[in-house]
XYZ file of C-alpha atoms in Angstrom:
734
model
C 50.402 -150.265 21.363
C 46.985 -149.162 20.135
C 44.286 -151.205 18.440
C 41.899 -150.008 15.745
C 39.052 -151.789 13.939
C 37.628 -150.978 10.553
C 36.832 -151.871 6.939
C 39.313 -151.686 4.039
C 38.214 -148.885 1.720
C 41.145 -148.933 -0.699
C 44.524 -150.634 -1.124
C 47.011 -148.079 -2.460
C 50.142 -150.228 -2.692
C 51.209 -153.832 -2.021
C 54.644 -155.363 -2.351
C 53.883 -158.883 -3.514
C 57.192 -160.225 -2.211
C 57.235 -158.984 1.364
C 53.569 -158.099 1.885
C 54.249 -154.433 2.714
C 50.957 -152.627 2.169
C 49.585 -149.092 2.238
C 45.814 -148.949 2.607
C 42.962 -146.754 3.815
C 40.342 -147.963 6.276
C 37.129 -146.571 7.700
C 37.183 -147.258 11.434
C 34.232 -148.330 13.493
C 34.183 -144.708 14.703
C 33.812 -143.507 11.077
C 37.346 -142.092 10.985
C 39.547 -142.464 7.880
C 43.014 -143.819 8.692
C 45.998 -144.749 6.508
C 47.674 -148.014 7.522
C 51.220 -149.079 6.605
C 53.002 -152.320 7.387
C 53.227 -156.029 6.554
C 49.627 -156.934 5.686
C 49.671 -159.414 2.779
C 46.672 -159.943 0.509
C 44.364 -157.304 1.917
C 41.145 -156.944 -0.039
C 38.748 -154.012 -0.226
C 35.653 -154.682 1.821
C 37.109 -156.969 4.486
C 37.195 -156.115 8.171
C 40.458 -155.942 10.082
C 41.770 -155.466 13.599
C 45.158 -153.723 13.479
C 47.601 -153.372 16.376
C 50.360 -150.771 16.233
C 50.991 -147.075 16.770
C 50.485 -143.734 15.055
C 53.549 -142.168 13.408
C 54.174 -138.948 11.496
C 55.760 -139.516 8.107
C 57.791 -136.480 6.905
C 56.129 -136.632 3.463
C 52.872 -138.585 3.816
C 51.784 -137.259 7.198
C 49.998 -139.163 9.995
C 49.841 -142.951 9.526
C 49.105 -146.008 11.613
C 52.120 -148.308 11.588
C 50.840 -151.881 11.882
C 52.689 -154.505 13.928
C 49.928 -157.136 13.850
C 46.891 -157.520 11.620
C 43.913 -159.859 12.102
C 41.282 -160.141 9.375
C 37.688 -161.227 9.137
C 35.584 -161.895 6.076
C 32.926 -159.153 5.836
C 29.373 -159.781 6.996
C 27.597 -156.612 5.760
C 26.138 -157.176 2.271
C 27.722 -154.127 0.594
C 31.105 -155.036 2.007
C 30.614 -158.645 0.861
C 29.897 -157.401 -2.657
C 32.968 -155.179 -2.609
C 35.100 -158.074 -1.364
C 33.942 -160.580 -4.020
C 34.318 -158.065 -6.881
C 37.726 -156.776 -5.729
C 39.630 -158.974 -8.175
C 40.254 -162.033 -6.000
C 38.005 -164.037 -8.345
C 38.792 -163.486 -12.014
C 35.693 -162.774 -14.100
C 33.447 -161.973 -11.139
C 32.189 -158.397 -11.519
C 30.197 -156.219 -9.187
C 26.804 -156.978 -10.783
C 27.265 -160.759 -10.518
C 28.633 -160.402 -6.985
C 25.524 -158.440 -6.004
C 23.221 -161.098 -7.474
C 25.096 -163.837 -5.561
C 24.925 -161.975 -2.235
C 21.246 -161.094 -2.688
C 20.437 -164.762 -3.235
C 22.532 -166.418 -0.535
C 22.736 -163.576 2.046
C 24.876 -164.474 5.059
C 25.554 -167.975 3.646
C 27.383 -166.549 0.597
C 30.905 -167.438 1.642
C 29.783 -170.828 2.924
C 28.351 -171.551 -0.546
C 31.616 -170.589 -2.232
C 33.513 -172.866 0.149
C 31.366 -175.992 0.416
C 28.649 -175.879 -2.287
C 30.118 -173.957 -5.262
C 27.816 -175.680 -7.787
C 24.915 -173.833 -6.194
C 26.332 -170.585 -7.590
C 24.832 -171.767 -10.911
C 21.432 -170.976 -9.408
C 22.284 -167.334 -10.062
C 21.332 -166.147 -13.538
C 24.298 -165.969 -15.923
C 26.514 -168.434 -14.035
C 27.043 -171.821 -15.690
C 27.955 -174.920 -13.627
C 31.485 -174.789 -15.067
C 31.912 -171.149 -14.124
C 30.466 -171.854 -10.685
C 33.184 -174.427 -10.011
C 35.872 -172.006 -11.267
C 34.539 -169.273 -8.934
C 34.522 -171.675 -5.989
C 38.053 -172.867 -6.680
C 39.378 -169.313 -7.038
C 37.722 -168.298 -3.756
C 39.238 -171.263 -1.919
C 42.683 -170.676 -3.387
C 42.622 -167.066 -2.231
C 41.425 -168.009 1.246
C 43.961 -170.793 1.645
C 46.790 -168.610 0.399
C 45.731 -165.860 2.745
C 45.556 -168.315 5.646
C 49.108 -169.576 5.049
C 50.345 -165.998 4.830
C 48.634 -165.122 8.099
C 49.983 -168.266 9.733
C 53.543 -167.565 8.558
C 53.294 -163.908 9.492
C 53.086 -164.943 13.161
C 56.656 -166.156 12.811
C 57.910 -163.096 10.953
C 58.004 -164.852 7.566
C 57.541 -162.685 4.482
C 54.682 -162.879 2.030
C 57.153 -163.876 -0.695
C 58.187 -167.001 1.237
C 54.569 -167.720 2.147
C 53.743 -167.512 -1.565
C 56.448 -170.094 -2.331
C 55.001 -172.357 0.341
C 51.519 -172.091 -1.114
C 52.830 -172.678 -4.650
C 54.541 -175.865 -3.487
C 51.776 -177.339 -1.326
C 48.642 -175.712 -2.772
C 45.453 -175.594 -0.741
C 46.918 -177.911 1.895
C 49.877 -175.619 2.605
C 48.948 -174.761 6.186
C 48.339 -178.411 7.088
C 51.662 -179.427 5.486
C 53.563 -176.765 7.414
C 51.951 -177.694 10.720
C 52.651 -181.377 10.105
C 56.338 -180.903 9.228
C 57.705 -177.328 9.404
C 61.193 -178.577 8.526
C 60.129 -179.052 4.903
C 60.393 -175.278 4.632
C 64.186 -175.544 4.909
C 64.344 -177.455 1.612
C 66.146 -175.540 -1.181
C 62.984 -174.626 -3.129
C 61.703 -172.706 -0.075
C 65.033 -171.906 1.555
C 63.865 -170.931 5.031
C 66.549 -170.861 7.697
C 66.522 -173.956 9.877
C 66.253 -171.904 13.067
C 62.933 -170.453 11.875
C 61.582 -173.885 10.934
C 62.744 -175.185 14.295
C 61.000 -172.371 16.132
C 57.721 -173.163 14.351
C 58.080 -176.886 15.065
C 58.982 -176.513 18.732
C 56.145 -174.026 19.285
C 53.767 -176.747 18.091
C 55.121 -179.216 20.628
C 57.400 -181.385 18.465
C 59.789 -183.609 20.451
C 63.317 -182.086 20.322
C 64.671 -185.611 19.772
C 62.168 -186.532 17.084
C 63.501 -188.270 13.988
C 62.025 -185.653 11.636
C 63.799 -182.828 13.478
C 67.161 -184.585 13.407
C 66.816 -185.614 9.747
C 65.963 -182.052 8.803
C 68.974 -180.738 10.700
C 71.329 -183.001 8.728
C 69.739 -182.047 5.390
C 69.976 -178.371 6.259
C 73.653 -178.638 7.196
C 74.431 -180.474 3.959
C 72.603 -177.846 1.897
C 74.239 -174.954 3.786
C 77.725 -176.359 3.284
C 77.034 -176.864 -0.411
C 76.264 -173.150 -0.603
C 79.761 -172.546 0.810
C 81.352 -174.415 -2.093
C 81.464 -178.078 -0.986
C 80.081 -180.875 -3.126
C 80.074 -183.285 -0.175
C 80.759 -183.375 3.562
C 82.675 -185.989 5.550
C 80.170 -187.949 7.630
C 81.858 -187.048 10.915
C 81.732 -183.344 10.095
C 78.097 -183.563 9.002
C 77.087 -185.312 12.232
C 79.099 -182.860 14.334
C 77.582 -179.772 12.708
C 74.099 -181.287 12.941
C 74.501 -182.014 16.655
C 75.691 -178.463 17.244
C 72.746 -177.040 15.308
C 70.033 -178.851 17.295
C 72.029 -179.187 20.557
C 71.749 -182.970 20.962
C 74.237 -185.795 21.385
C 75.873 -186.974 18.154
C 74.714 -190.543 18.823
C 71.105 -189.466 18.330
C 71.902 -188.265 14.808
C 73.234 -191.657 13.688
C 69.673 -193.027 13.447
C 68.601 -189.951 11.491
C 71.562 -190.416 9.148
C 70.627 -194.063 8.477
C 67.006 -193.090 7.862
C 68.047 -190.498 5.260
C 70.181 -193.097 3.495
C 67.262 -195.537 3.324
C 64.983 -192.796 1.971
C 67.558 -191.790 -0.703
C 67.731 -188.282 0.750
C 71.511 -188.469 1.100
C 74.054 -190.605 -0.704
C 77.347 -192.349 0.035
C 79.372 -194.622 -2.237
C 81.141 -197.883 -1.552
C 84.514 -196.522 -2.659
C 84.035 -193.301 -0.636
C 81.980 -194.357 2.411
C 82.860 -191.240 4.394
C 81.608 -188.759 1.800
C 78.007 -187.641 2.118
C 76.360 -186.130 -0.954
C 73.028 -184.619 -1.857
C 71.337 -186.111 -4.915
C 72.128 -183.032 -7.026
C 75.837 -183.008 -6.161
C 76.508 -186.723 -6.629
C 74.632 -186.694 -9.936
C 76.677 -183.712 -11.168
C 80.056 -185.120 -10.134
C 79.334 -188.529 -11.643
C 78.099 -187.090 -14.919
C 80.965 -184.600 -15.326
C 83.562 -187.309 -14.675
C 81.882 -189.761 -17.045
C 81.362 -187.270 -19.871
C 84.876 -185.833 -19.660
C 86.341 -189.327 -19.722
C 84.340 -190.066 -22.871
C 85.601 -186.891 -24.549
C 89.242 -187.468 -23.638
C 90.378 -188.625 -27.089
C 92.836 -187.617 -29.755
C 91.555 -185.938 -32.909
C 91.760 -188.062 -36.025
C 91.171 -185.241 -38.524
C 93.322 -185.411 -41.638
C 94.754 -181.954 -41.073
C 96.203 -182.766 -37.645
C 99.413 -183.770 -39.422
C 99.644 -180.234 -40.833
C 99.592 -178.407 -37.496
C 103.118 -177.021 -37.701
C 102.487 -175.507 -41.107
C 99.066 -174.208 -39.996
C 100.669 -172.364 -37.073
C 103.446 -171.037 -39.306
C 100.921 -169.756 -41.856
C 98.934 -168.035 -39.094
C 102.055 -166.324 -37.738
C 103.011 -165.119 -41.185
C 99.521 -163.879 -42.061
C 99.054 -161.907 -38.809
C 102.622 -160.788 -38.252
C 102.978 -162.405 -34.824
C 105.301 -164.911 -33.231
C 104.216 -167.646 -30.838
C 106.823 -168.894 -28.394
C 107.373 -172.606 -27.828
C 104.858 -172.890 -24.950
C 102.170 -170.997 -26.875
C 102.714 -173.308 -29.848
C 102.460 -176.264 -27.501
C 99.102 -174.925 -26.235
C 97.799 -174.477 -29.784
C 98.946 -177.973 -30.790
C 97.408 -179.453 -27.661
C 94.026 -177.867 -28.402
C 94.141 -178.884 -32.072
C 95.046 -182.519 -31.436
C 92.874 -183.322 -28.381
C 89.112 -183.336 -27.837
C 89.663 -181.945 -24.333
C 92.421 -179.464 -23.539
C 93.115 -177.124 -20.605
C 95.174 -173.956 -21.078
C 95.993 -172.109 -17.885
C 98.096 -169.096 -17.034
C 98.138 -165.791 -15.193
C 97.470 -162.322 -16.637
C 99.492 -161.300 -19.661
C 100.655 -164.819 -20.546
C 99.024 -164.872 -23.970
C 95.756 -166.749 -23.363
C 93.774 -164.403 -25.638
C 96.375 -164.733 -28.411
C 95.977 -168.511 -28.246
C 92.173 -168.235 -28.371
C 92.380 -166.047 -31.496
C 94.854 -168.448 -33.112
C 92.689 -171.485 -32.403
C 89.500 -169.877 -33.703
C 91.226 -168.842 -36.912
C 92.750 -172.290 -37.560
C 89.565 -174.214 -36.699
C 87.591 -171.879 -38.937
C 90.014 -172.415 -41.824
C 89.305 -176.144 -41.589
C 85.544 -175.644 -41.660
C 84.927 -176.311 -37.970
C 82.394 -174.123 -36.179
C 83.670 -172.595 -32.939
C 81.641 -171.165 -30.054
C 83.325 -168.837 -27.554
C 81.755 -168.423 -24.113
C 82.440 -167.275 -20.538
C 80.639 -167.769 -17.206
C 79.501 -164.124 -16.754
C 78.294 -161.284 -18.944
C 81.216 -159.023 -18.128
C 83.743 -161.825 -18.745
C 82.075 -162.588 -22.085
C 82.194 -158.917 -23.063
C 85.870 -158.660 -22.132
C 86.953 -161.721 -24.148
C 84.840 -160.453 -27.074
C 86.688 -157.129 -27.008
C 90.165 -158.630 -26.656
C 89.748 -161.495 -29.113
C 87.596 -159.794 -31.737
C 85.136 -162.712 -31.730
C 81.634 -162.757 -30.288
C 81.419 -164.469 -26.925
C 78.277 -165.448 -25.049
C 77.637 -166.325 -21.448
C 77.261 -170.029 -20.756
C 73.668 -169.392 -19.651
C 72.777 -167.731 -22.974
C 74.644 -170.438 -24.847
C 72.535 -173.147 -23.207
C 69.240 -171.248 -23.768
C 66.814 -171.050 -20.865
C 63.324 -172.490 -21.236
C 60.427 -173.268 -18.908
C 58.764 -176.561 -18.114
C 54.961 -176.389 -18.070
C 54.836 -179.851 -16.529
C 57.099 -178.795 -13.641
C 55.468 -175.569 -12.415
C 57.288 -173.528 -15.079
C 60.653 -174.277 -13.517
C 63.550 -173.032 -15.675
C 65.731 -175.490 -17.503
C 68.351 -175.407 -20.249
C 66.933 -176.101 -23.703
C 70.345 -177.230 -24.920
C 70.970 -180.701 -23.534
C 71.609 -184.313 -24.620
C 68.426 -184.329 -26.705
C 69.122 -180.906 -28.212
C 72.915 -180.437 -28.221
C 74.839 -177.342 -29.194
C 75.509 -176.832 -32.902
C 79.262 -176.477 -32.665
C 82.388 -178.474 -33.398
C 84.519 -176.769 -30.757
C 83.548 -175.000 -27.511
C 86.090 -172.612 -25.980
C 85.340 -171.456 -22.409
C 87.304 -168.485 -21.059
C 87.594 -167.760 -17.307
C 87.000 -171.461 -16.689
C 88.003 -171.191 -13.009
C 84.565 -169.655 -12.399
C 82.620 -172.733 -13.549
C 80.996 -174.682 -10.719
C 80.039 -178.362 -10.856
C 76.365 -177.690 -11.682
C 77.199 -175.371 -14.571
C 79.807 -177.849 -15.838
C 77.226 -180.617 -15.808
C 74.785 -178.470 -17.817
C 77.493 -177.501 -20.320
C 78.651 -181.084 -20.837
C 75.084 -182.342 -21.286
C 74.752 -179.945 -24.203
C 78.151 -180.805 -25.712
C 78.012 -183.150 -28.726
C 80.087 -186.299 -28.272
C 82.166 -185.492 -31.352
C 82.852 -181.879 -30.266
C 86.025 -180.508 -28.708
C 86.198 -178.677 -25.380
C 88.919 -176.154 -24.593
C 89.004 -174.680 -21.076
C 91.032 -171.488 -20.677
C 91.582 -169.878 -17.305
C 93.815 -169.072 -14.373
C 93.947 -171.953 -11.912
C 95.458 -169.673 -9.250
C 92.307 -167.533 -9.073
C 89.640 -168.092 -6.466
C 87.454 -171.142 -7.093
C 83.900 -170.737 -8.336
C 81.276 -169.095 -6.149
C 79.113 -172.198 -6.612
C 80.038 -175.711 -5.390
C 83.123 -177.549 -6.536
C 86.522 -176.576 -7.910
C 86.152 -177.891 -11.410
C 89.150 -176.397 -13.184
C 91.704 -177.232 -10.488
C 90.254 -180.756 -10.071
C 90.616 -181.422 -13.799
C 94.185 -180.136 -13.795
C 95.228 -181.966 -10.619
C 93.767 -185.259 -11.839
C 96.565 -185.463 -14.450
C 94.070 -187.234 -16.675
C 93.849 -184.552 -19.359
C 96.324 -182.594 -21.465
C 97.206 -179.331 -19.712
C 99.465 -176.511 -20.876
C 100.552 -173.939 -18.293
C 101.603 -170.533 -19.664
C 104.222 -168.694 -17.624
C 105.963 -166.190 -19.892
C 104.525 -162.676 -19.567
C 103.801 -161.059 -22.944
C 101.167 -158.419 -22.220
C 103.264 -156.019 -20.215
C 104.129 -152.407 -20.919
C 107.524 -151.254 -19.742
C 105.982 -148.615 -17.513
C 103.356 -150.957 -16.009
C 103.776 -153.040 -12.872
C 100.281 -154.537 -12.566
C 100.917 -157.852 -14.265
C 104.459 -158.138 -12.851
C 103.179 -157.540 -9.323
C 100.304 -159.960 -9.780
C 102.819 -162.691 -10.591
C 105.037 -161.664 -7.673
C 102.071 -161.986 -5.305
C 101.178 -165.350 -6.796
C 104.748 -166.527 -6.184
C 104.612 -165.403 -2.539
C 106.689 -162.232 -2.989
C 105.926 -158.648 -1.995
C 104.938 -156.398 -4.924
C 106.890 -153.361 -6.126
C 104.812 -150.365 -5.078
C 104.780 -146.574 -5.186
C 107.252 -146.170 -7.980
C 107.281 -142.697 -9.526
C 104.849 -142.519 -12.445
C 103.798 -146.061 -11.626
C 100.423 -147.779 -11.716
C 100.603 -149.905 -8.569
C 100.431 -148.139 -5.211
C 100.085 -148.961 -1.543
C 98.777 -146.309 0.869
C 99.163 -147.280 4.545
C 96.103 -146.504 6.658
C 95.506 -148.157 10.015
C 92.213 -146.550 11.022
C 88.887 -147.280 9.374
C 87.780 -143.646 9.112
C 91.118 -142.585 7.588
C 90.946 -145.450 5.078
C 87.393 -144.552 4.031
C 88.308 -140.870 3.604
C 91.280 -141.974 1.505
C 89.035 -144.095 -0.746
C 86.659 -141.149 -1.189
C 89.553 -138.886 -2.165
C 90.916 -141.480 -4.598
C 87.510 -141.945 -6.278
C 86.549 -138.287 -6.529
C 89.816 -136.394 -6.963
C 93.180 -138.121 -7.043
C 92.602 -140.874 -9.615
C 90.406 -138.798 -12.002
C 92.779 -135.809 -11.868
C 96.123 -137.621 -12.010
C 95.241 -140.590 -14.225
C 92.278 -139.234 -16.175
C 90.081 -142.190 -15.197
C 86.360 -141.486 -14.824
C 84.939 -142.256 -11.338
C 82.469 -144.652 -13.039
C 85.474 -146.725 -14.157
C 86.919 -147.043 -10.645
C 85.921 -150.196 -8.804
C 86.392 -150.699 -5.078
C 86.976 -154.400 -4.369
C 86.869 -155.504 -0.726
C 87.667 -158.948 0.693
C 84.533 -158.917 2.858
C 80.916 -157.776 3.003
C 80.652 -156.646 6.637
C 82.631 -154.183 8.754
C 83.695 -150.567 8.216
C 85.633 -151.448 5.077
C 83.201 -154.116 3.913
C 81.094 -153.849 0.785
C 77.817 -152.996 2.550
C 79.185 -149.931 4.353
C 81.366 -148.779 1.454
C 78.441 -148.915 -0.989
C 76.356 -146.723 1.303
C 79.145 -144.145 1.609
C 80.170 -144.193 -2.059
C 76.588 -143.745 -3.250
C 76.339 -140.561 -1.179
C 79.608 -139.281 -2.615
C 79.507 -140.457 -6.243
C 75.756 -140.231 -6.882
C 74.247 -137.865 -4.295
C 70.554 -137.079 -3.963
C 69.256 -134.355 -6.298
C 65.805 -133.045 -7.148
C 66.141 -134.110 -10.770
C 67.169 -137.661 -9.815
C 64.241 -139.941 -9.010
C 64.857 -142.585 -6.363
C 63.078 -145.499 -4.708
C 63.432 -146.564 -1.076
C 63.392 -150.336 -0.469
C 63.832 -151.197 3.189
C 66.997 -149.352 4.201
C 68.314 -149.111 0.631
C 67.799 -146.180 -1.720
C 67.988 -146.929 -5.441
C 68.736 -143.744 -7.384
C 69.031 -142.800 -11.040
C 72.677 -143.294 -12.060
C 73.479 -145.875 -9.364
C 75.856 -148.689 -10.199
C 74.089 -151.968 -9.345
C 74.638 -155.722 -9.444
C 72.247 -158.648 -9.869
C 72.679 -160.873 -6.792
C 70.830 -164.041 -7.809
C 70.046 -165.935 -10.990
C 66.716 -164.871 -12.454
C 65.981 -167.021 -15.485
C 62.640 -165.299 -16.114
C 63.878 -161.694 -16.317
C 63.175 -160.261 -19.776
C 65.877 -158.176 -21.460
C 66.296 -156.283 -24.709
C 69.520 -155.393 -26.483
C 70.375 -153.072 -29.353
C 73.213 -154.565 -31.376
C 75.945 -152.606 -33.181
C 73.975 -152.749 -36.418
C 70.913 -151.270 -34.705
C 68.894 -154.495 -34.597
C 66.940 -155.219 -31.428
C 67.063 -158.636 -29.807
C 65.213 -160.021 -26.797
C 65.885 -162.808 -24.348
C 65.412 -164.143 -20.844
C 67.792 -164.374 -17.918
C 69.894 -162.099 -15.736
C 72.487 -163.762 -13.565
C 74.305 -163.455 -10.281
C 77.158 -160.944 -10.651
C 75.846 -159.057 -13.706
C 76.630 -155.322 -13.262
C 74.949 -152.277 -14.724
C 73.690 -148.694 -14.285
C 70.190 -147.507 -13.344
C 69.079 -145.582 -16.432
C 65.513 -144.704 -15.424
C 63.142 -144.805 -12.452
C 59.461 -144.442 -13.329
C 57.690 -143.733 -10.053
C 54.205 -143.897 -11.598
C 54.737 -147.176 -13.424
C 56.842 -148.457 -10.487
C 59.666 -149.574 -12.775
C 63.461 -149.317 -12.590
C 65.413 -149.671 -15.852
C 68.957 -151.068 -15.718
C 71.445 -151.207 -18.575
C 73.965 -153.962 -17.942
C 77.591 -153.850 -19.047
C 76.912 -156.114 -22.030
C 74.190 -153.632 -23.182
C 71.209 -155.743 -22.116
C 68.429 -153.526 -20.785
C 66.032 -154.828 -18.113
C 63.006 -153.396 -16.362
C 62.540 -154.260 -12.682
C 59.259 -153.838 -10.844
C 59.645 -152.132 -7.485
C 58.738 -155.377 -5.742
C 61.654 -157.191 -7.437
C 64.377 -154.683 -6.532
C 65.682 -157.066 -3.892
C 67.367 -158.830 -6.842
C 69.745 -155.861 -7.006
C 72.354 -154.350 -4.726
C 74.742 -151.443 -5.156
C 78.032 -152.137 -6.901
C 80.176 -149.069 -6.246
C 82.048 -151.629 -4.171
C 81.998 -155.390 -4.665
C 83.558 -158.411 -3.014
C 86.527 -160.151 -4.596
C 84.364 -163.217 -5.209
C 81.735 -161.158 -7.050
C 84.386 -159.458 -9.198
C 85.741 -162.720 -10.649
C 85.929 -162.705 -14.415
C 85.611 -158.922 -14.563
C 88.135 -156.246 -15.478
C 88.092 -152.556 -14.566
C 90.329 -149.633 -15.589
C 91.146 -148.868 -11.939
C 90.781 -150.950 -8.780
C 90.988 -149.845 -5.132
C 91.488 -152.646 -2.584
C 90.939 -151.882 1.145
C 93.003 -154.105 3.444
C 91.888 -153.495 7.019
C 90.033 -155.759 9.412
C 90.227 -158.704 7.019
C 89.125 -161.912 8.808
C 91.706 -164.686 8.950
C 89.449 -166.918 6.851
C 89.732 -164.413 3.976
C 93.351 -163.329 4.453
C 94.823 -165.634 1.792
C 97.004 -165.207 -1.280
C 94.619 -166.241 -4.027
C 92.050 -163.708 -2.827
C 94.543 -160.820 -3.061
C 95.865 -162.146 -6.363
C 92.340 -162.321 -7.793
C 91.583 -158.749 -6.677
C 94.787 -157.334 -8.181
C 94.230 -159.076 -11.521
C 90.878 -157.287 -11.957
C 92.706 -154.033 -12.813
C 93.652 -152.961 -16.326
C 95.371 -149.569 -15.760
C 95.734 -148.894 -12.036
C 95.834 -150.716 -8.678
C 95.716 -148.923 -5.331
C 95.879 -150.917 -2.105
C 94.865 -149.012 1.039
C 95.273 -150.287 4.575
C 97.609 -152.312 6.746
C 101.003 -153.439 5.356
C 100.917 -156.319 7.840
C 97.638 -157.617 6.407
C 98.999 -157.450 2.871
C 102.057 -159.410 3.928
C 99.918 -161.937 5.796
C 97.710 -162.505 2.743
C 100.694 -162.998 0.441
C 102.272 -165.561 2.785
C 99.068 -167.474 3.513
C 98.291 -170.221 0.994
C 96.020 -172.126 3.360
C 92.666 -171.044 2.066
C 89.629 -172.856 3.478
C 89.480 -176.441 2.296
C 86.743 -177.135 -0.213
C 85.425 -180.698 -0.354
C 85.161 -181.946 -3.917
C 85.358 -185.493 -5.243
C 85.744 -184.732 -8.947
C 89.531 -185.144 -9.016
C 89.432 -188.699 -7.665
C 86.624 -189.637 -10.054
C 88.676 -188.388 -13.006
C 91.702 -190.379 -11.826
C 89.815 -193.693 -11.826
């Protein structure tokens, strides 16, 4: 490792999220050197000591790659002027900076820090402006200090920025006092990192704060896996394993958290440990649903049979007895659940209900959990559907650090008489709480979905809990209507769901299994299917072929498959701009997916009539295509499947990942013309029936399974998916 000293002459590029910076310095030997590396908040004019090594970049030439950077506030007057006028203090230009430095000399920064009112001694600076300048200087210094402090532990500038936003000018002191606060959800640092910081500062491994933090972290981590609560014994056991102490020591920490209202248990369920967010959501959902669980008293309820008959006659269709039962159930009850597999007539029922409610003057809103699911139900039903997020309207609280919230709530409910939610199996407990808070007490709620699909990605298993409670009217559709004679997709989906092997490889069929027992052979097979076989034989565009894998890691996991498929389906070309982020290349034409909720992301949309609308919010699982990469403006434009168009700054591209391949969980609620499912190296925890069933039901025209016949058989036989702790069912049964 080499060490160089110098003064920052210019900052060419800074990634505000991870602190990656490209800058030029003038060394103490008067040499000009380009530095690259994690160096957050560098400012022109300051002096640095950089440790690293020289490297030769194939495009940019010789650079100094920085491993460690130490900074000092400048002491030479010209450098001080450059530093103060670099933009760190809004409204402070070079002329004013020069006047300040000329007056206070080497005490300039001391004045900004401890005596800011004295800045008013400089002509043109009012006392009010002097205080603003002093505050801005201190904020920059404190933010820089926390970033430098966190950098020692390998923590990104983005996380350091969150820490500073939460704790303000006292951020470094707060972190040193209790590093475990950084594991709280609003920061989200891994417990092991917090623990390393704490132990390096000499905290007692058996200290109460450490043990309390371990329990909170375990509870939060398990919530992210889908649980709404944890049994106390399991929580204590996982906590003891995390911090490597005896379980007895964690009992005191557990009691302390109870007294501080950091965790919650209930008298009727003393073994269930909840976070505040989860217990609030479960209680509210149970209470609100119970209040809605009433019969309709509308005058026209007595006319339901004739209403259904008139609808059949007008549209030239026939509803079977179970479909009629579903329609009657939804028309006569404030809450109704309609569940069934693919092709069982759910969309027909939705269309029927909307038409009948509309004829009686009731306003109906149709929604789905994701953009792609909303688009699909819009296309199949002929009625506009919105995502639940758009339905609830995102706003921002000025009082609460501009945190996002839903504008539709108890004080501002939805303007609708009936809410129909399609793909209801995807709704988690938090989203259900938000939806119910916005639902008027006199409105009806109809949940439509497939209870045999995977549960929601988020915590809870709302749809199955409601059904299994036996507290609400439920109609289960079983007769298959949407099935062409030459198609096996829906038939095989139901066979899999019943625990039977599918019918595969029939001549001129649409459901195939290709045995491949080696990873390389399987990958080559997928490439051939995507580029040649499926487009040539079935006339399906490669863009309409979706690879859906059970897992993220491994040779046949999503991460590796996306890397390979990008090279094959969207290779590098001179006329295709691209942007490198870490080890990921984003290229014009890439298929991408949003991987986290971003309530602040602006989008525009051109409707069918040519009108342009705008809104906020892009959500986890939204898929689209990169339509433009502007290297000068540092912007990537993505058009999502529902025609929303978003611009991403280069420093926010970590919100996206490639979507040539996606996990089964991420594909929920979506439908694709053709689906390829690799079945090789599937972990036992994922080798279950509902996962395979969910993957198969994503296909509209073609399913191709590639891999091990034994794994397919194992998945079909295995109904013991990982238990998910949820207390909603019992609450609904009370």
